[in-house]
PDB file of C-alpha atoms in Angstrom:
ATOM      1  CA  UNK A  30       0.000   0.000   0.000  1.00  0.00           C
ATOM      2  CA  UNK A  31       2.875   2.413   0.636  1.00  0.00           C
ATOM      3  CA  UNK A  32       3.902   2.305  -3.022  1.00  0.00           C
ATOM      4  CA  UNK A  33       0.446   2.604  -4.621  1.00  0.00           C
ATOM      5  CA  UNK A  34      -0.593   6.157  -5.517  1.00  0.00           C
ATOM      6  CA  UNK A  35      -3.890   7.569  -6.783  1.00  0.00           C
ATOM      7  CA  UNK A  36      -4.466  10.321  -9.320  1.00  0.00           C
ATOM      8  CA  UNK A  37      -6.816  13.151  -8.373  1.00  0.00           C
ATOM      9  CA  UNK A  38      -7.981  15.961 -10.645  1.00  0.00           C
ATOM     10  CA  UNK A  39      -8.750  19.384  -9.216  1.00  0.00           C
ATOM     11  CA  UNK A  40     -10.085  22.674 -10.490  1.00  0.00           C
ATOM     12  CA  UNK A  41      -9.045  26.068  -9.161  1.00  0.00           C
ATOM     13  CA  UNK A  42     -10.939  29.333  -8.906  1.00  0.00           C
ATOM     14  CA  UNK A  43      -9.109  30.350 -12.089  1.00  0.00           C
ATOM     15  CA  UNK A  44     -10.906  27.406 -13.822  1.00  0.00           C
ATOM     16  CA  UNK A  45      -7.485  25.793 -14.436  1.00  0.00           C
ATOM     17  CA  UNK A  46      -7.259  22.047 -13.842  1.00  0.00           C
ATOM     18  CA  UNK A  47      -4.530  20.450 -11.727  1.00  0.00           C
ATOM     19  CA  UNK A  48      -3.471  16.879 -11.016  1.00  0.00           C
ATOM     20  CA  UNK A  49      -2.239  15.450  -7.706  1.00  0.00           C
ATOM     21  CA  UNK A  50      -0.675  12.012  -7.316  1.00  0.00           C
ATOM     22  CA  UNK A  51      -0.818  10.910  -3.678  1.00  0.00           C
ATOM     23  CA  UNK A  52      -0.551   7.679  -1.655  1.00  0.00           C
ATOM     24  CA  UNK A  53      -3.763   5.684  -2.037  1.00  0.00           C
ATOM     25  CA  UNK A  54      -4.369   5.459   1.728  1.00  0.00           C
ATOM     26  CA  UNK A  55      -4.005   9.219   2.282  1.00  0.00           C
ATOM     27  CA  UNK A  56      -6.337  12.181   1.987  1.00  0.00           C
ATOM     28  CA  UNK A  57      -5.492  15.190  -0.156  1.00  0.00           C
ATOM     29  CA  UNK A  58      -5.110  18.468   1.720  1.00  0.00           C
ATOM     30  CA  UNK A  59      -6.865  20.939  -0.572  1.00  0.00           C
ATOM     31  CA  UNK A  60      -5.263  23.943   1.140  1.00  0.00           C
ATOM     32  CA  UNK A  61      -1.766  22.557   0.580  1.00  0.00           C
ATOM     33  CA  UNK A  62      -2.609  21.752  -3.043  1.00  0.00           C
ATOM     34  CA  UNK A  63      -4.020  25.235  -3.640  1.00  0.00           C
ATOM     35  CA  UNK A  64      -0.928  26.854  -2.154  1.00  0.00           C
ATOM     36  CA  UNK A  65       1.366  24.668  -4.259  1.00  0.00           C
ATOM     37  CA  UNK A  66      -0.406  25.608  -7.477  1.00  0.00           C
ATOM     38  CA  UNK A  67      -0.728  29.287  -6.542  1.00  0.00           C
ATOM     39  CA  UNK A  68      -4.516  29.227  -6.225  1.00  0.00           C
ATOM     40  CA  UNK A  69      -6.632  30.652  -3.417  1.00  0.00           C
ATOM     41  CA  UNK A  70      -8.959  27.642  -3.567  1.00  0.00           C
ATOM     42  CA  UNK A  71      -9.108  24.282  -5.356  1.00  0.00           C
ATOM     43  CA  UNK A  72     -11.669  21.497  -5.260  1.00  0.00           C
ATOM     44  CA  UNK A  73     -12.033  18.039  -6.728  1.00  0.00           C
ATOM     45  CA  UNK A  74     -13.725  17.967 -10.118  1.00  0.00           C
ATOM     46  CA  UNK A  75     -17.115  16.270 -10.251  1.00  0.00           C
ATOM     47  CA  UNK A  76     -16.993  12.576 -11.130  1.00  0.00           C
ATOM     48  CA  UNK A  77     -19.259  13.236 -14.122  1.00  0.00           C
ATOM     49  CA  UNK A  78     -16.610  15.583 -15.567  1.00  0.00           C
ATOM     50  CA  UNK A  79     -13.620  13.221 -15.359  1.00  0.00           C
ATOM     51  CA  UNK A  80     -13.973  11.756 -18.856  1.00  0.00           C
ATOM     52  CA  UNK A  81     -14.573  15.122 -20.518  1.00  0.00           C
ATOM     53  CA  UNK A  82     -11.571  16.710 -18.803  1.00  0.00           C
ATOM     54  CA  UNK A  83      -9.051  13.842 -18.841  1.00  0.00           C
ATOM     55  CA  UNK A  84     -10.227  11.287 -21.394  1.00  0.00           C
ATOM     56  CA  UNK A  85     -10.227   8.627 -18.675  1.00  0.00           C
ATOM     57  CA  UNK A  86     -13.095   7.078 -16.727  1.00  0.00           C
ATOM     58  CA  UNK A  87     -13.558   7.366 -12.965  1.00  0.00           C
ATOM     59  CA  UNK A  88     -11.288   4.883 -11.212  1.00  0.00           C
ATOM     60  CA  UNK A  89      -8.934   4.645 -14.183  1.00  0.00           C
ATOM     61  CA  UNK A  90      -7.440   8.116 -14.339  1.00  0.00           C
ATOM     62  CA  UNK A  91      -3.708   8.022 -15.096  1.00  0.00           C
ATOM     63  CA  UNK A  92      -1.321  10.956 -14.697  1.00  0.00           C
ATOM     64  CA  UNK A  93       0.075  10.010 -18.122  1.00  0.00           C
ATOM     65  CA  UNK A  94      -1.783  10.581 -21.384  1.00  0.00           C
ATOM     66  CA  UNK A  95      -4.619  12.894 -20.378  1.00  0.00           C
ATOM     67  CA  UNK A  96      -6.303  14.905 -23.142  1.00  0.00           C
ATOM     68  CA  UNK A  97      -4.185  17.855 -22.026  1.00  0.00           C
ATOM     69  CA  UNK A  98      -1.136  17.900 -19.769  1.00  0.00           C
ATOM     70  CA  UNK A  99      -2.212  19.736 -16.633  1.00  0.00           C
ATOM     71  CA  UNK A 100       0.119  21.090 -13.943  1.00  0.00           C
ATOM     72  CA  UNK A 101       0.860  18.052 -11.802  1.00  0.00           C
ATOM     73  CA  UNK A 102       2.285  17.477  -8.337  1.00  0.00           C
ATOM     74  CA  UNK A 103       3.382  14.171  -6.827  1.00  0.00           C
ATOM     75  CA  UNK A 104       3.412  13.815  -3.056  1.00  0.00           C
ATOM     76  CA  UNK A 105       6.933  14.294  -1.735  1.00  0.00           C
ATOM     77  CA  UNK A 106       7.003  10.845  -0.073  1.00  0.00           C
ATOM     78  CA  UNK A 107       7.397   9.337  -3.548  1.00  0.00           C
ATOM     79  CA  UNK A 108      10.849  10.904  -3.910  1.00  0.00           C
ATOM     80  CA  UNK A 109      12.157   8.377  -1.368  1.00  0.00           C
ATOM     81  CA  UNK A 110      10.837   5.372  -3.343  1.00  0.00           C
ATOM     82  CA  UNK A 111      12.838   3.549  -6.026  1.00  0.00           C
ATOM     83  CA  UNK A 112       9.556   2.845  -7.828  1.00  0.00           C
ATOM     84  CA  UNK A 113       5.819   3.128  -7.292  1.00  0.00           C
ATOM     85  CA  UNK A 114       2.485   2.193  -8.834  1.00  0.00           C
ATOM     86  CA  UNK A 115       0.054   4.589 -10.539  1.00  0.00           C
ATOM     87  CA  UNK A 116      -3.003   4.030 -12.687  1.00  0.00           C
ATOM     88  CA  UNK A 117      -2.330   2.773 -16.186  1.00  0.00           C
ATOM     89  CA  UNK A 118      -5.481   4.366 -17.596  1.00  0.00           C
ATOM     90  CA  UNK A 119      -8.080   1.643 -17.063  1.00  0.00           C
ATOM     91  CA  UNK A 120      -9.807   0.368 -13.949  1.00  0.00           C
ATOM     92  CA  UNK A 121      -7.587  -2.375 -12.515  1.00  0.00           C
ATOM     93  CA  UNK A 122      -4.561  -1.533 -14.686  1.00  0.00           C
ATOM     94  CA  UNK A 123      -1.506  -0.212 -12.854  1.00  0.00           C
ATOM     95  CA  UNK A 124       1.953   0.737 -14.079  1.00  0.00           C
ATOM     96  CA  UNK A 125       5.175   0.608 -12.115  1.00  0.00           C
ATOM     97  CA  UNK A 126       7.885   3.209 -12.656  1.00  0.00           C
ATOM     98  CA  UNK A 127      10.229   5.423 -10.711  1.00  0.00           C
ATOM     99  CA  UNK A 128       8.787   8.670  -9.358  1.00  0.00           C
ATOM    100  CA  UNK A 129      11.669  10.544 -11.012  1.00  0.00           C
ATOM    101  CA  UNK A 130      10.779   9.035 -14.397  1.00  0.00           C
ATOM    102  CA  UNK A 131       7.113  10.006 -14.007  1.00  0.00           C
ATOM    103  CA  UNK A 132       8.086  13.517 -12.940  1.00  0.00           C
ATOM    104  CA  UNK A 133      10.346  13.917 -15.958  1.00  0.00           C
ATOM    105  CA  UNK A 134       7.789  12.427 -18.366  1.00  0.00           C
ATOM    106  CA  UNK A 135       4.921  14.734 -17.377  1.00  0.00           C
ATOM    107  CA  UNK A 136       6.794  17.705 -15.935  1.00  0.00           C
ATOM    108  CA  UNK A 137       5.504  17.125 -12.410  1.00  0.00           C
ATOM    109  CA  UNK A 138       6.897  18.617  -9.232  1.00  0.00           C
ATOM    110  CA  UNK A 139       7.066  17.063  -5.758  1.00  0.00           C
ATOM    111  CA  UNK A 140       5.175  18.703  -2.911  1.00  0.00           C
ATOM    112  CA  UNK A 141       3.586  18.149   0.505  1.00  0.00           C
ATOM    113  CA  UNK A 142      -0.023  17.432  -0.491  1.00  0.00           C
ATOM    114  CA  UNK A 143      -1.612  15.223   2.151  1.00  0.00           C
ATOM    115  CA  UNK A 144      -3.372  15.719   5.477  1.00  0.00           C
ATOM    116  CA  UNK A 145      -1.246  14.704   8.443  1.00  0.00           C
TER     117      UNK A 145
END
């Protein structure tokens, strides 16, 4: 469980979308995410909007290959891992890669994003 991460899609007051990749057992801290992305407020997008925004279905949203590459942050705990698991783009499909490789591939940064 410590190496499985989930992909969450947010929308800011600016109407810009953002992506957070956090440990599956943790809860996203929306205030930390907003501060990281330079927004006053962010919220999760509605489940009904996931396909239109990302091209993926709920439960199968991957940080790689969305319709558009959104600003993305990976929780900082991933930096300590040699590899981790993220969604492969379908429900039940996971891919294993190094956090550094994912960061380089999608231009993601590492940040403190979860509730303590």
